[in-house]
Amino acid sequence: MTISLRMKQAPALAAVLALVAAGAAQAQGSKEAEAAIKYRQSVYTVIYNNFGPLGAMASGKAPFDAAIFKRNAARVAFMSSIAPDTFPEVSKTGNTKAKPEIWANKAEFDKLMKDFQDKSGALASAAQKATSVDEVKAAFGATGAACKACHDKFKAD
Amino acid sequence: MTISLRMKQAPALAAVLALVAAGAAQAQGSKEAEAAIKYRQSVYTVIYNNFGPLGAMASGKAPFDAAIFKRNAARVAFMSSIAPDTFPEVSKTGNTKAKPEIWANKAEFDKLMKDFQDKSGALASAAQKATSVDEVKAAFGATGAACKACHDKFKAD
């Protein structure tokens, strides 16, 4: 009698264990997502902090500093090579402004990302030898436009 | 009478305005500090995300992938050139694990930071042509030790 009761309880116990395991897997999943989102936002924070001063110089709000411009432009270009790695599928859900369209329209997203890399690379090249803001304005504008094109399409407000 | 009352109130008004101005300056200060701390933590998050997989390979927990090792080591070395810029005086106070000793012992901090740059640079160089984990283990260990030396001294638990 006791034994048969235990045997009847076995499926229920298995179901409970399955739920516990699923819950743990989900918690693991969101922890992984959280870490991936944190990494992505960190990469963009580094980009933002280096691109901002370039904008101030390009718009004339800050005096042109060739050394800083060159340094920051090189950093933005380098960070653009990390950026694509920060959009793993797992990071689709969570506290993020990255739209799900990124993963649904991967080819288009990749194209815009490539454009960001190309334009920031050209900006870094132009900054290498620039002695006045006029020599980098066009490349800065093109990079800003590349940022905007991707944000408009794939980043929530 | 009215005029003399206003004149008597003037110092009090000046005191209130001074307080308001001080409050605004402090709010501005902490906003600036917050942004600086966010930038710093972002730089270290990027370092952490790239250094972690190197540790997994160096310790044998993950198989050696020469391309990933080379790529991540280059990223860590590059980020180490940004790191020193993320410790402005304003970022001393706020939600940060950076100890005030950093700014009190700037020379020692700078030395440890330079060591991190040297060691991660050597790691990136070693990774360039490495075909096995044995060729990068020593340089990886030296970089990890450089991280630890600075964290032990200048980072709160």
PDB file of C-alpha atoms in Angstrom, chain B:
ATOM      1  CA  MET B   1       9.973 101.195   5.754  1.00  0.00           C
ATOM      2  CA  THR B   2       9.162  98.843   2.970  1.00  0.00           C
ATOM      3  CA  ILE B   3      12.481  99.567   1.363  1.00  0.00           C
ATOM      4  CA  SER B   4      14.450  99.037   4.558  1.00  0.00           C
ATOM      5  CA  LEU B   5      12.685  95.713   5.085  1.00  0.00           C
ATOM      6  CA  ARG B   6      13.655  94.652   1.559  1.00  0.00           C
ATOM      7  CA  MET B   7      17.209  95.699   2.262  1.00  0.00           C
ATOM      8  CA  LYS B   8      17.223  93.675   5.433  1.00  0.00           C
ATOM      9  CA  GLN B   9      15.924  90.685   3.471  1.00  0.00           C
ATOM     10  CA  ALA B  10      18.580  91.021   0.819  1.00  0.00           C
ATOM     11  CA  PRO B  11      21.296  89.111   2.716  1.00  0.00           C
ATOM     12  CA  ALA B  12      18.813  86.308   3.455  1.00  0.00           C
ATOM     13  CA  LEU B  13      17.810  86.182  -0.208  1.00  0.00           C
ATOM     14  CA  ALA B  14      21.470  86.110  -1.241  1.00  0.00           C
ATOM     15  CA  ALA B  15      22.045  83.218   1.169  1.00  0.00           C
ATOM     16  CA  VAL B  16      19.092  81.316  -0.293  1.00  0.00           C
ATOM     17  CA  LEU B  17      20.293  81.946  -3.843  1.00  0.00           C
ATOM     18  CA  ALA B  18      23.778  80.773  -2.862  1.00  0.00           C
ATOM     19  CA  LEU B  19      22.287  77.574  -1.460  1.00  0.00           C
ATOM     20  CA  VAL B  20      20.263  77.016  -4.612  1.00  0.00           C
ATOM     21  CA  ALA B  21      23.357  77.559  -6.736  1.00  0.00           C
ATOM     22  CA  ALA B  22      25.397  75.195  -4.542  1.00  0.00           C
ATOM     23  CA  GLY B  23      22.655  72.578  -4.797  1.00  0.00           C
ATOM     24  CA  ALA B  24      22.566  72.903  -8.556  1.00  0.00           C
ATOM     25  CA  ALA B  25      26.342  72.624  -8.720  1.00  0.00           C
ATOM     26  CA  GLN B  26      26.245  69.510  -6.562  1.00  0.00           C
ATOM     27  CA  ALA B  27      23.488  67.949  -8.671  1.00  0.00           C
ATOM     28  CA  GLN B  28      25.525  68.784 -11.759  1.00  0.00           C
ATOM     29  CA  GLY B  29      28.592  67.329 -10.054  1.00  0.00           C
ATOM     30  CA  SER B  30      26.928  64.058  -9.224  1.00  0.00           C
ATOM     31  CA  LYS B  31      25.431  63.793 -12.708  1.00  0.00           C
ATOM     32  CA  GLU B  32      28.919  64.272 -14.130  1.00  0.00           C
ATOM     33  CA  ALA B  33      30.286  61.746 -11.622  1.00  0.00           C
ATOM     34  CA  GLU B  34      27.556  59.269 -12.530  1.00  0.00           C
ATOM     35  CA  ALA B  35      28.376  59.553 -16.238  1.00  0.00           C
ATOM     36  CA  ALA B  36      32.099  59.167 -15.567  1.00  0.00           C
ATOM     37  CA  ILE B  37      31.516  56.094 -13.387  1.00  0.00           C
ATOM     38  CA  LYS B  38      29.214  54.580 -16.008  1.00  0.00           C
ATOM     39  CA  TYR B  39      31.923  55.087 -18.639  1.00  0.00           C
ATOM     40  CA  ARG B  40      34.552  53.496 -16.401  1.00  0.00           C
ATOM     41  CA  GLN B  41      32.384  50.496 -15.563  1.00  0.00           C
ATOM     42  CA  SER B  42      31.581  50.066 -19.245  1.00  0.00           C
ATOM     43  CA  VAL B  43      35.263  49.947 -20.167  1.00  0.00           C
ATOM     44  CA  TYR B  44      35.877  47.306 -17.502  1.00  0.00           C
ATOM     45  CA  THR B  45      32.804  45.323 -18.577  1.00  0.00           C
ATOM     46  CA  VAL B  46      34.222  45.160 -22.106  1.00  0.00           C
ATOM     47  CA  ILE B  47      37.578  44.041 -20.682  1.00  0.00           C
ATOM     48  CA  TYR B  48      35.904  41.425 -18.494  1.00  0.00           C
ATOM     49  CA  ASN B  49      33.841  40.014 -21.354  1.00  0.00           C
ATOM     50  CA  ASN B  50      36.918  39.585 -23.505  1.00  0.00           C
ATOM     51  CA  PHE B  51      39.319  38.446 -20.797  1.00  0.00           C
ATOM     52  CA  GLY B  52      36.932  35.816 -19.417  1.00  0.00           C
ATOM     53  CA  PRO B  53      37.082  33.489 -22.437  1.00  0.00           C
ATOM     54  CA  LEU B  54      40.892  33.750 -22.396  1.00  0.00           C
ATOM     55  CA  GLY B  55      40.847  32.505 -18.812  1.00  0.00           C
ATOM     56  CA  ALA B  56      38.618  29.606 -19.759  1.00  0.00           C
ATOM     57  CA  MET B  57      41.095  28.611 -22.483  1.00  0.00           C
ATOM     58  CA  ALA B  58      44.195  29.193 -20.367  1.00  0.00           C
ATOM     59  CA  SER B  59      42.808  27.004 -17.591  1.00  0.00           C
ATOM     60  CA  GLY B  60      41.734  24.262 -19.999  1.00  0.00           C
ATOM     61  CA  LYS B  61      38.023  24.742 -19.255  1.00  0.00           C
ATOM     62  CA  ALA B  62      37.474  25.628 -22.912  1.00  0.00           C
ATOM     63  CA  PRO B  63      39.341  24.344 -25.968  1.00  0.00           C
ATOM     64  CA  PHE B  64      41.987  26.703 -27.373  1.00  0.00           C
ATOM     65  CA  ASP B  65      40.671  28.781 -30.263  1.00  0.00           C
ATOM     66  CA  ALA B  66      43.588  30.728 -31.725  1.00  0.00           C
ATOM     67  CA  ALA B  67      41.394  33.227 -33.604  1.00  0.00           C
ATOM     68  CA  ILE B  68      39.237  34.077 -30.601  1.00  0.00           C
ATOM     69  CA  PHE B  69      42.253  34.213 -28.299  1.00  0.00           C
ATOM     70  CA  LYS B  70      44.055  36.618 -30.640  1.00  0.00           C
ATOM     71  CA  ARG B  71      40.972  38.769 -31.157  1.00  0.00           C
ATOM     72  CA  ASN B  72      40.076  39.030 -27.460  1.00  0.00           C
ATOM     73  CA  ALA B  73      43.655  39.641 -26.342  1.00  0.00           C
ATOM     74  CA  ALA B  74      43.902  42.520 -28.839  1.00  0.00           C
ATOM     75  CA  ARG B  75      40.667  43.931 -27.445  1.00  0.00           C
ATOM     76  CA  VAL B  76      41.868  43.747 -23.844  1.00  0.00           C
ATOM     77  CA  ALA B  77      45.124  45.476 -24.829  1.00  0.00           C
ATOM     78  CA  PHE B  78      43.221  48.198 -26.679  1.00  0.00           C
ATOM     79  CA  MET B  79      40.803  48.733 -23.785  1.00  0.00           C
ATOM     80  CA  SER B  80      43.754  49.056 -21.409  1.00  0.00           C
ATOM     81  CA  SER B  81      44.706  52.218 -23.319  1.00  0.00           C
ATOM     82  CA  ILE B  82      41.277  53.697 -22.550  1.00  0.00           C
ATOM     83  CA  ALA B  83      41.146  52.599 -18.905  1.00  0.00           C
ATOM     84  CA  PRO B  84      43.329  55.363 -17.399  1.00  0.00           C
ATOM     85  CA  ASP B  85      41.072  58.033 -18.906  1.00  0.00           C
ATOM     86  CA  THR B  86      38.123  56.722 -16.933  1.00  0.00           C
ATOM     87  CA  PHE B  87      39.317  57.843 -13.517  1.00  0.00           C
ATOM     88  CA  PRO B  88      38.709  61.604 -13.473  1.00  0.00           C
ATOM     89  CA  GLU B  89      38.729  63.152  -9.996  1.00  0.00           C
ATOM     90  CA  VAL B  90      34.968  63.785 -10.255  1.00  0.00           C
ATOM     91  CA  SER B  91      34.310  60.029 -10.396  1.00  0.00           C
ATOM     92  CA  LYS B  92      35.722  59.521  -6.897  1.00  0.00           C
ATOM     93  CA  THR B  93      32.314  59.773  -5.259  1.00  0.00           C
ATOM     94  CA  GLY B  94      29.271  57.820  -6.308  1.00  0.00           C
ATOM     95  CA  ASN B  95      28.186  54.242  -6.841  1.00  0.00           C
ATOM     96  CA  THR B  96      31.663  52.885  -7.491  1.00  0.00           C
ATOM     97  CA  LYS B  97      34.059  50.265  -6.164  1.00  0.00           C
ATOM     98  CA  ALA B  98      37.020  52.469  -7.066  1.00  0.00           C
ATOM     99  CA  LYS B  99      38.724  53.324  -3.778  1.00  0.00           C
ATOM    100  CA  PRO B 100      39.603  56.946  -2.947  1.00  0.00           C
ATOM    101  CA  GLU B 101      43.199  55.728  -2.580  1.00  0.00           C
ATOM    102  CA  ILE B 102      43.393  55.858  -6.394  1.00  0.00           C
ATOM    103  CA  TRP B 103      43.413  59.639  -6.289  1.00  0.00           C
ATOM    104  CA  ALA B 104      45.434  59.830  -3.068  1.00  0.00           C
ATOM    105  CA  ASN B 105      48.161  57.534  -4.444  1.00  0.00           C
ATOM    106  CA  LYS B 106      48.003  58.534  -8.093  1.00  0.00           C
ATOM    107  CA  ALA B 107      51.628  57.627  -8.842  1.00  0.00           C
ATOM    108  CA  GLU B 108      51.204  54.080  -7.563  1.00  0.00           C
ATOM    109  CA  PHE B 109      47.891  53.697  -9.360  1.00  0.00           C
ATOM    110  CA  ASP B 110      49.420  54.934 -12.614  1.00  0.00           C
ATOM    111  CA  LYS B 111      52.257  52.445 -12.221  1.00  0.00           C
ATOM    112  CA  LEU B 112      49.853  49.520 -11.804  1.00  0.00           C
ATOM    113  CA  MET B 113      47.790  50.771 -14.732  1.00  0.00           C
ATOM    114  CA  LYS B 114      50.933  50.967 -16.880  1.00  0.00           C
ATOM    115  CA  ASP B 115      51.758  47.412 -15.836  1.00  0.00           C
ATOM    116  CA  PHE B 116      48.296  46.275 -16.986  1.00  0.00           C
ATOM    117  CA  GLN B 117      48.927  47.942 -20.358  1.00  0.00           C
ATOM    118  CA  ASP B 118      52.382  46.373 -20.692  1.00  0.00           C
ATOM    119  CA  LYS B 119      51.230  42.887 -19.732  1.00  0.00           C
ATOM    120  CA  SER B 120      48.100  42.900 -21.866  1.00  0.00           C
ATOM    121  CA  GLY B 121      50.169  44.276 -24.751  1.00  0.00           C
ATOM    122  CA  ALA B 122      52.590  41.379 -24.354  1.00  0.00           C
ATOM    123  CA  LEU B 123      49.639  38.978 -24.219  1.00  0.00           C
ATOM    124  CA  ALA B 124      48.235  40.399 -27.452  1.00  0.00           C
ATOM    125  CA  SER B 125      51.672  40.041 -29.069  1.00  0.00           C
ATOM    126  CA  ALA B 126      52.054  36.449 -27.889  1.00  0.00           C
ATOM    127  CA  ALA B 127      48.540  35.659 -29.137  1.00  0.00           C
ATOM    128  CA  GLN B 128      49.336  36.983 -32.624  1.00  0.00           C
ATOM    129  CA  LYS B 129      51.220  33.852 -33.653  1.00  0.00           C
ATOM    130  CA  ALA B 130      50.168  31.316 -31.010  1.00  0.00           C
ATOM    131  CA  THR B 131      48.987  27.926 -32.197  1.00  0.00           C
ATOM    132  CA  SER B 132      48.638  26.340 -28.755  1.00  0.00           C
ATOM    133  CA  VAL B 133      47.551  27.484 -25.324  1.00  0.00           C
ATOM    134  CA  ASP B 134      51.030  26.801 -23.943  1.00  0.00           C
ATOM    135  CA  GLU B 135      52.373  29.720 -25.973  1.00  0.00           C
ATOM    136  CA  VAL B 136      50.090  32.219 -24.237  1.00  0.00           C
ATOM    137  CA  LYS B 137      49.704  30.789 -20.742  1.00  0.00           C
ATOM    138  CA  ALA B 138      52.560  32.744 -19.171  1.00  0.00           C
ATOM    139  CA  ALA B 139      51.491  36.042 -20.754  1.00  0.00           C
ATOM    140  CA  PHE B 140      47.906  35.378 -19.721  1.00  0.00           C
ATOM    141  CA  GLY B 141      48.986  34.693 -16.134  1.00  0.00           C
ATOM    142  CA  ALA B 142      51.045  37.878 -16.038  1.00  0.00           C
ATOM    143  CA  THR B 143      48.067  39.906 -17.256  1.00  0.00           C
ATOM    144  CA  GLY B 144      45.768  38.330 -14.695  1.00  0.00           C
ATOM    145  CA  ALA B 145      48.305  39.115 -11.994  1.00  0.00           C
ATOM    146  CA  ALA B 146      48.447  42.746 -13.158  1.00  0.00           C
ATOM    147  CA  CYS B 147      44.638  42.976 -12.913  1.00  0.00           C
ATOM    148  CA  LYS B 148      44.718  41.450  -9.434  1.00  0.00           C
ATOM    149  CA  ALA B 149      47.512  43.685  -8.139  1.00  0.00           C
ATOM    150  CA  CYS B 150      45.489  46.788  -8.969  1.00  0.00           C
ATOM    151  CA  HIS B 151      42.152  45.394  -7.772  1.00  0.00           C
ATOM    152  CA  ASP B 152      43.650  44.247  -4.475  1.00  0.00           C
ATOM    153  CA  LYS B 153      44.953  47.707  -3.777  1.00  0.00           C
ATOM    154  CA  PHE B 154      42.439  50.020  -5.386  1.00  0.00           C
ATOM    155  CA  LYS B 155      39.119  48.199  -5.812  1.00  0.00           C
ATOM    156  CA  ALA B 156      36.616  47.580  -3.015  1.00  0.00           C
ATOM    157  CA  ASP B 157      35.162  44.081  -2.668  1.00  0.00           C
TER     158      ASP B 157
END
